[in-house]
Amino acid sequence: MHHFLKETDFSLEQAQQVFALAREFKANRLNGPQPLNMQSWGLLFYKSSTRTRISFEVGVNELGGFPLVLNSQTTQIGRGETIEDTAKVMSRYLHGLVIRTYAHDIVEAFAEHADMPVINGLTDFNHPCQLYSDIFTLLERYSPEAMDIAKLRSKKVAFLGDTACNMANSWIHAAAMFGMEIALAGPEGFAPTSAIDEALQADDLPKNYHATTDPHKACQNADVIYTDVWVSMGDEAEAAERRRVMAPYQVTPELLALAKPNAYFMHCLPAHAGEEVSQAVLDSPQSIIFDEAENRLHTQKAILAKLVELHREK
Ligand code: CP
Ligand code: NVA
């Protein structure tokens, strides 16, 4: 069974096909193919969501399928039914499942026991759907016709703030996969963890990211400056301390000015202006945050279509 739990669950060739397909879906939003015709897909949330929930619900619908939005509390998961049994039962009704949850091993357990494709809609460890949408958003600028992933090679991404969070892990993983340079700047105690190093090793990818506590160094000559919230879902108890130690990593116009003149500012959203990024940067012409948000829809439609194709070929 082919699942999408991490960036490398598609080969480079398959990822290239996903981006080309996403471009077609975007160009022809309501008249495209409907490979999910007569299929029902579950969208299971253990955490809040605006973009992931809406873009998957709309996307499954536009591909001809029926989306069921579920959450852990109102299903028997909240009363202790095992993941193994839940995955087996859901597989008897559904054709695929998107999950947003806490520990990464929850999506892995679903994938192990499900007889249908499982898509990771964010865990504490990573957020591959967001990452693919971000890469698509960059390809629209670097290679708008061919969406050629080779054009990503050697582009420098600076990631600021909580460099141990799920988005940082996804960027580290994707940068290694697509041959990009990545520099991460965050306070001591929030450096990339051994979990991402192990994930790189498991995929035979080089560990060549640069982690620093100096935001200026990271932003120097960058093609992209990326940030994420300082307090991720599940980290609320540490909110005050995180805001205190991460204050020097706010993306400001001064930091953006250290990057290349044509650099982009990116953020997975939701944004907290005045915390991880200033309002001026969010509003600047270099900010492409709402394109990233829109592209969740087109890219995830391509991911869904690709998984259905791989499932049929099986
Ligand atoms: N970026 C993102 O995943 O947003 P949501 O939490 O709103 O789904
Ligand atoms: N790091 C953030 C991403 C939200 C899309 C979180 O996990 O809350």
Coordinates of C-alpha atoms and ligand atoms in Angstrom, one line a residue:
M1 CA 0.0 0.0 0.0
H2 CA 1.4 3.4 -0.9
H3 CA 1.0 6.1 1.8
F4 CA 2.1 9.7 2.1
L5 CA 3.5 10.1 5.6
K6 CA 6.8 11.9 4.8
E7 CA 8.2 13.9 1.9
T8 CA 10.2 11.0 0.5
D9 CA 7.2 8.7 0.3
F10 CA 7.2 9.8 -3.3
S11 CA 10.3 9.3 -5.4
L12 CA 11.8 12.4 -7.1
E13 CA 10.2 11.2 -10.3
Q14 CA 6.8 10.8 -8.6
A15 CA 7.1 14.1 -6.9
Q16 CA 7.8 15.8 -10.2
Q17 CA 4.6 14.2 -11.6
V18 CA 2.7 15.5 -8.5
F19 CA 3.8 19.0 -9.2
A20 CA 3.0 18.9 -12.9
L21 CA -0.4 17.4 -12.1
A22 CA -1.0 20.1 -9.4
R23 CA -0.3 22.8 -12.1
E24 CA -2.9 21.2 -14.3
F25 CA -5.5 21.0 -11.5
K26 CA -4.8 24.7 -10.7
A27 CA -5.2 25.8 -14.4
N28 CA -8.4 23.8 -14.8
R29 CA -9.9 23.8 -11.3
L30 CA -13.4 22.7 -11.9
N31 CA -13.1 20.8 -15.2
G32 CA -10.3 18.4 -14.3
P33 CA -10.4 14.6 -14.1
Q34 CA -12.3 13.0 -11.2
P35 CA -10.2 10.0 -10.1
L36 CA -12.0 9.8 -6.8
N37 CA -15.4 9.2 -8.4
M38 CA -17.6 7.1 -6.0
Q39 CA -14.9 7.1 -3.4
S40 CA -15.3 8.1 0.3
W41 CA -12.3 9.6 2.1
G42 CA -12.0 10.1 5.9
L43 CA -10.4 13.3 7.2
L44 CA -9.6 12.5 10.8
F45 CA -8.5 15.3 13.1
Y46 CA -7.0 15.1 16.6
K47 CA -6.0 18.8 16.4
S48 CA -7.5 22.0 15.1
S49 CA -7.2 23.0 11.4
T50 CA -8.4 25.6 9.0
R51 CA -6.4 25.1 5.8
T52 CA -5.9 21.3 5.9
R53 CA -9.4 20.6 6.7
I54 CA -11.0 22.9 4.1
S55 CA -8.5 22.2 1.3
F56 CA -8.9 18.4 1.7
E57 CA -12.6 18.6 2.0
V58 CA -13.0 20.8 -1.1
G59 CA -10.2 18.8 -2.9
V60 CA -11.8 15.4 -2.4
N61 CA -15.1 16.8 -3.5
E62 CA -13.6 18.4 -6.6
L63 CA -12.0 15.0 -7.5
G64 CA -15.5 13.4 -7.5
G65 CA -15.2 11.8 -4.0
F66 CA -17.1 12.2 -0.8
P67 CA -15.2 13.7 2.2
L68 CA -16.1 12.7 5.8
V69 CA -14.7 14.9 8.4
L70 CA -14.1 13.0 11.6
N71 CA -12.4 13.8 14.9
S72 CA -10.8 11.7 17.6
Q73 CA -13.2 12.8 20.3
T74 CA -16.5 12.0 18.7
T75 CA -15.3 8.7 17.3
Q76 CA -14.6 5.7 19.6
I77 CA -10.9 6.6 19.4
G78 CA -11.7 9.1 22.2
R79 CA -13.0 6.2 24.3
G80 CA -10.0 4.0 23.8
E81 CA -10.7 1.9 20.7
T82 CA -7.3 0.8 19.4
I83 CA -5.7 2.3 16.3
E84 CA -5.4 -1.2 14.9
D85 CA -9.1 -1.9 15.1
T86 CA -10.1 1.6 14.0
A87 CA -7.9 1.4 10.9
K88 CA -9.2 -2.0 10.0
V89 CA -12.8 -0.9 10.5
M90 CA -12.4 2.3 8.6
S91 CA -10.8 0.4 5.7
R92 CA -14.1 -1.5 5.3
Y93 CA -15.9 1.7 4.5
L94 CA -13.4 4.2 3.2
H95 CA -11.1 4.4 0.2
G96 CA -8.4 6.6 2.0
L97 CA -7.7 8.5 5.1
V98 CA -6.1 11.8 5.9
I99 CA -5.0 12.1 9.6
R100 CA -3.8 15.1 11.6
T101 CA -2.5 14.0 15.0
Y102 CA 0.1 14.3 17.7
A103 CA 2.7 11.6 17.9
H104 CA 4.0 10.5 14.4
D105 CA 3.7 6.9 15.4
I106 CA -0.1 7.3 15.3
V107 CA -0.1 7.9 11.6
E108 CA 2.4 5.1 11.1
A109 CA 0.2 2.7 13.1
F110 CA -2.8 3.7 11.0
A111 CA -0.8 3.1 7.8
E112 CA 0.4 -0.3 9.1
H113 CA -3.1 -1.6 9.7
A114 CA -5.2 0.2 7.1
D115 CA -6.0 -1.4 3.8
M116 CA -6.2 2.0 2.1
P117 CA -3.8 4.9 1.4
V118 CA -3.1 7.1 4.5
I119 CA -2.0 10.7 4.1
N120 CA -0.3 12.6 6.9
G121 CA -2.1 15.9 7.5
L122 CA 0.5 17.0 10.2
T123 CA 2.0 15.3 13.2
D124 CA 4.3 16.7 15.9
F125 CA 7.2 15.4 13.7
N126 CA 6.4 16.7 10.2
H127 CA 3.9 18.3 7.7
P128 CA 4.6 16.9 4.2
C129 CA 1.4 18.2 2.6
Q130 CA 2.3 21.7 3.5
L131 CA 5.9 21.1 2.3
Y132 CA 4.7 19.9 -1.1
S133 CA 2.4 22.9 -1.4
D134 CA 5.4 25.2 -0.5
I135 CA 7.6 23.5 -3.1
F136 CA 4.8 23.9 -5.7
T137 CA 4.5 27.6 -4.8
L138 CA 8.3 28.0 -5.4
L139 CA 8.2 26.1 -8.7
E140 CA 5.4 28.4 -9.9
R141 CA 8.1 31.1 -9.7
Y142 CA 11.3 29.2 -10.6
S143 CA 9.9 27.0 -13.3
P144 CA 6.3 28.0 -14.2
E145 CA 6.0 26.0 -17.3
A146 CA 7.9 22.7 -16.6
M147 CA 7.6 22.8 -12.8
D148 CA 11.1 21.4 -13.0
I149 CA 12.3 20.3 -9.6
A150 CA 16.0 20.6 -10.8
K151 CA 15.5 24.3 -10.6
L152 CA 15.3 24.0 -6.8
R153 CA 18.8 22.8 -6.6
S154 CA 21.1 25.0 -4.5
K155 CA 18.4 27.5 -3.6
K156 CA 18.9 28.6 0.0
V157 CA 16.1 28.4 2.5
A158 CA 16.5 30.1 5.9
F159 CA 14.2 28.8 8.6
L160 CA 13.8 30.9 11.7
G161 CA 12.3 30.4 15.2
D162 CA 11.4 26.9 16.5
T163 CA 13.8 24.9 14.4
A164 CA 12.8 21.7 16.2
C165 CA 9.2 21.9 15.0
N166 CA 7.3 19.8 12.4
M167 CA 7.7 22.4 9.6
A168 CA 11.5 22.7 10.3
N169 CA 11.8 18.9 10.1
S170 CA 9.8 18.8 6.8
W171 CA 12.0 21.5 5.4
I172 CA 15.2 19.7 6.4
H173 CA 13.9 16.5 4.9
A174 CA 12.7 18.1 1.7
A175 CA 15.9 20.2 1.3
A176 CA 18.0 17.0 1.4
M177 CA 15.6 15.4 -1.1
F178 CA 15.5 18.2 -3.6
G179 CA 19.2 19.3 -3.2
M180 CA 18.4 22.7 -1.6
E181 CA 20.6 24.4 1.0
I182 CA 19.0 25.0 4.3
A183 CA 20.1 27.1 7.3
L184 CA 18.0 27.1 10.5
A185 CA 18.3 29.7 13.2
G186 CA 16.7 29.3 16.6
P187 CA 17.5 29.6 20.3
E188 CA 19.4 27.0 22.3
G189 CA 17.1 24.2 23.3
F190 CA 15.2 24.5 20.0
A191 CA 17.8 23.1 17.6
P192 CA 16.9 20.3 15.2
T193 CA 16.7 17.0 17.1
S194 CA 18.2 13.6 16.5
A195 CA 14.8 12.4 15.2
I196 CA 15.3 14.3 12.0
D197 CA 18.8 13.0 11.7
E198 CA 17.5 9.5 12.0
A199 CA 14.9 10.1 9.4
L200 CA 17.5 11.4 6.9
Q201 CA 19.7 8.4 7.6
A202 CA 16.8 6.0 7.1
D203 CA 16.3 7.6 3.7
D204 CA 20.0 7.6 2.9
L205 CA 19.9 11.3 2.6
P206 CA 22.9 13.6 3.6
K207 CA 22.8 15.5 6.9
N208 CA 23.9 18.8 5.4
Y209 CA 21.7 21.4 7.0
H210 CA 23.3 24.3 8.9
A211 CA 21.9 25.0 12.4
T212 CA 22.9 28.2 14.1
T213 CA 21.6 30.6 16.9
D214 CA 22.4 33.6 14.6
P215 CA 19.4 34.7 12.6
H216 CA 21.5 37.1 10.5
K217 CA 23.9 34.4 9.4
A218 CA 21.0 32.2 8.4
C219 CA 19.2 34.9 6.3
Q220 CA 22.4 36.0 4.5
N221 CA 21.9 35.5 0.8
A222 CA 18.8 33.3 1.2
D223 CA 16.3 32.7 -1.6
V224 CA 13.5 32.0 0.9
I225 CA 12.9 33.0 4.5
Y226 CA 10.5 30.7 6.2
T227 CA 9.0 30.7 9.6
D228 CA 6.3 29.0 11.6
V229 CA 4.5 29.7 14.9
W230 CA 6.6 29.7 18.0
V231 CA 3.9 27.7 19.9
S232 CA 2.9 24.7 18.0
M233 CA -0.3 22.8 18.8
G234 CA 0.5 20.7 21.9
D235 CA 3.2 23.2 23.1
E236 CA 0.8 25.6 24.8
A237 CA 2.1 25.0 28.3
E238 CA 5.5 26.4 27.2
A239 CA 4.0 29.4 25.4
A240 CA 5.5 32.2 27.6
E241 CA 9.0 30.8 27.7
R242 CA 9.0 30.1 23.9
R243 CA 7.9 33.7 23.2
R244 CA 10.7 35.0 25.4
V245 CA 13.6 32.9 24.0
M246 CA 12.4 33.2 20.3
A247 CA 11.9 37.0 20.3
P248 CA 15.3 37.6 18.5
Y249 CA 14.1 35.4 15.6
Q250 CA 11.1 37.4 14.5
V251 CA 11.3 37.9 10.7
T252 CA 11.6 41.6 10.3
P253 CA 12.2 43.9 7.3
E254 CA 15.9 44.1 8.5
L255 CA 16.4 40.4 8.4
L256 CA 14.5 40.1 5.0
A257 CA 16.9 42.7 3.6
L258 CA 19.9 40.3 4.3
A259 CA 18.4 37.8 1.9
K260 CA 18.6 38.1 -1.9
P261 CA 16.7 41.1 -3.3
N262 CA 14.2 38.8 -5.0
A263 CA 13.8 36.5 -1.9
Y264 CA 10.4 35.2 -0.9
F265 CA 8.9 35.2 2.6
M266 CA 6.9 32.1 3.4
H267 CA 4.9 30.8 6.3
C268 CA 2.6 27.8 6.6
L269 CA 0.1 29.9 8.5
P270 CA -1.6 30.6 10.9
A271 CA 0.6 33.6 11.4
H272 CA 1.0 35.6 14.6
A273 CA 2.0 39.1 13.6
G274 CA 4.4 40.6 16.1
E275 CA 5.6 37.2 17.2
E276 CA 7.4 35.1 14.6
V277 CA 7.0 37.7 11.9
S278 CA 6.3 41.4 11.7
Q279 CA 3.2 42.7 10.0
A280 CA 5.4 44.7 7.6
V281 CA 6.9 41.4 6.3
L282 CA 3.6 39.7 6.1
D283 CA 2.3 42.6 4.0
S284 CA 5.4 43.0 1.9
P285 CA 5.4 42.2 -1.9
Q286 CA 8.0 39.5 -1.1
S287 CA 5.4 37.6 1.0
I288 CA 3.7 34.7 -0.8
I289 CA 1.8 33.3 2.1
F290 CA -1.6 33.3 0.6
D291 CA -0.4 31.5 -2.6
E292 CA 1.0 28.8 -0.3
A293 CA -2.4 28.5 1.4
E294 CA -4.3 28.3 -1.9
N295 CA -1.8 25.8 -3.3
R296 CA -2.7 23.4 -0.5
L297 CA -5.8 22.6 -2.5
H298 CA -4.2 22.0 -5.9
T299 CA -1.2 20.1 -4.6
Q300 CA -3.2 17.9 -2.3
K301 CA -5.6 17.1 -5.2
A302 CA -2.5 15.9 -7.1
I303 CA -1.3 13.9 -4.1
L304 CA -4.7 12.2 -3.8
A305 CA -4.8 11.5 -7.5
K306 CA -1.3 10.1 -7.5
L307 CA -2.0 7.8 -4.6
V308 CA -5.2 6.5 -6.2
E309 CA -3.3 5.9 -9.4
L310 CA -0.6 3.9 -7.5
H311 CA -3.3 2.0 -5.7
R312 CA -5.0 1.0 -8.9
E313 CA -1.7 -0.1 -10.5
K314 CA -1.1 -2.5 -7.6
Ligands
CP1 N1 -0.9 25.3 7.5 C1 -1.8 24.5 8.0 O1 -1.7 23.3 8.1 O2 -2.9 25.1 8.5 P1 -4.1 24.5 9.3 O3 -3.5 24.2 10.7 O4 -5.1 25.6 9.4 O5 -4.6 23.3 8.7
NVA2 N1 4.0 24.0 13.8 C1 2.6 24.3 13.7 C2 2.1 24.2 12.2 C3 0.7 24.5 12.0 C4 0.3 24.3 10.6 C5 1.8 23.4 14.6 O1 2.1 22.2 14.7 O2 0.9 23.9 15.3

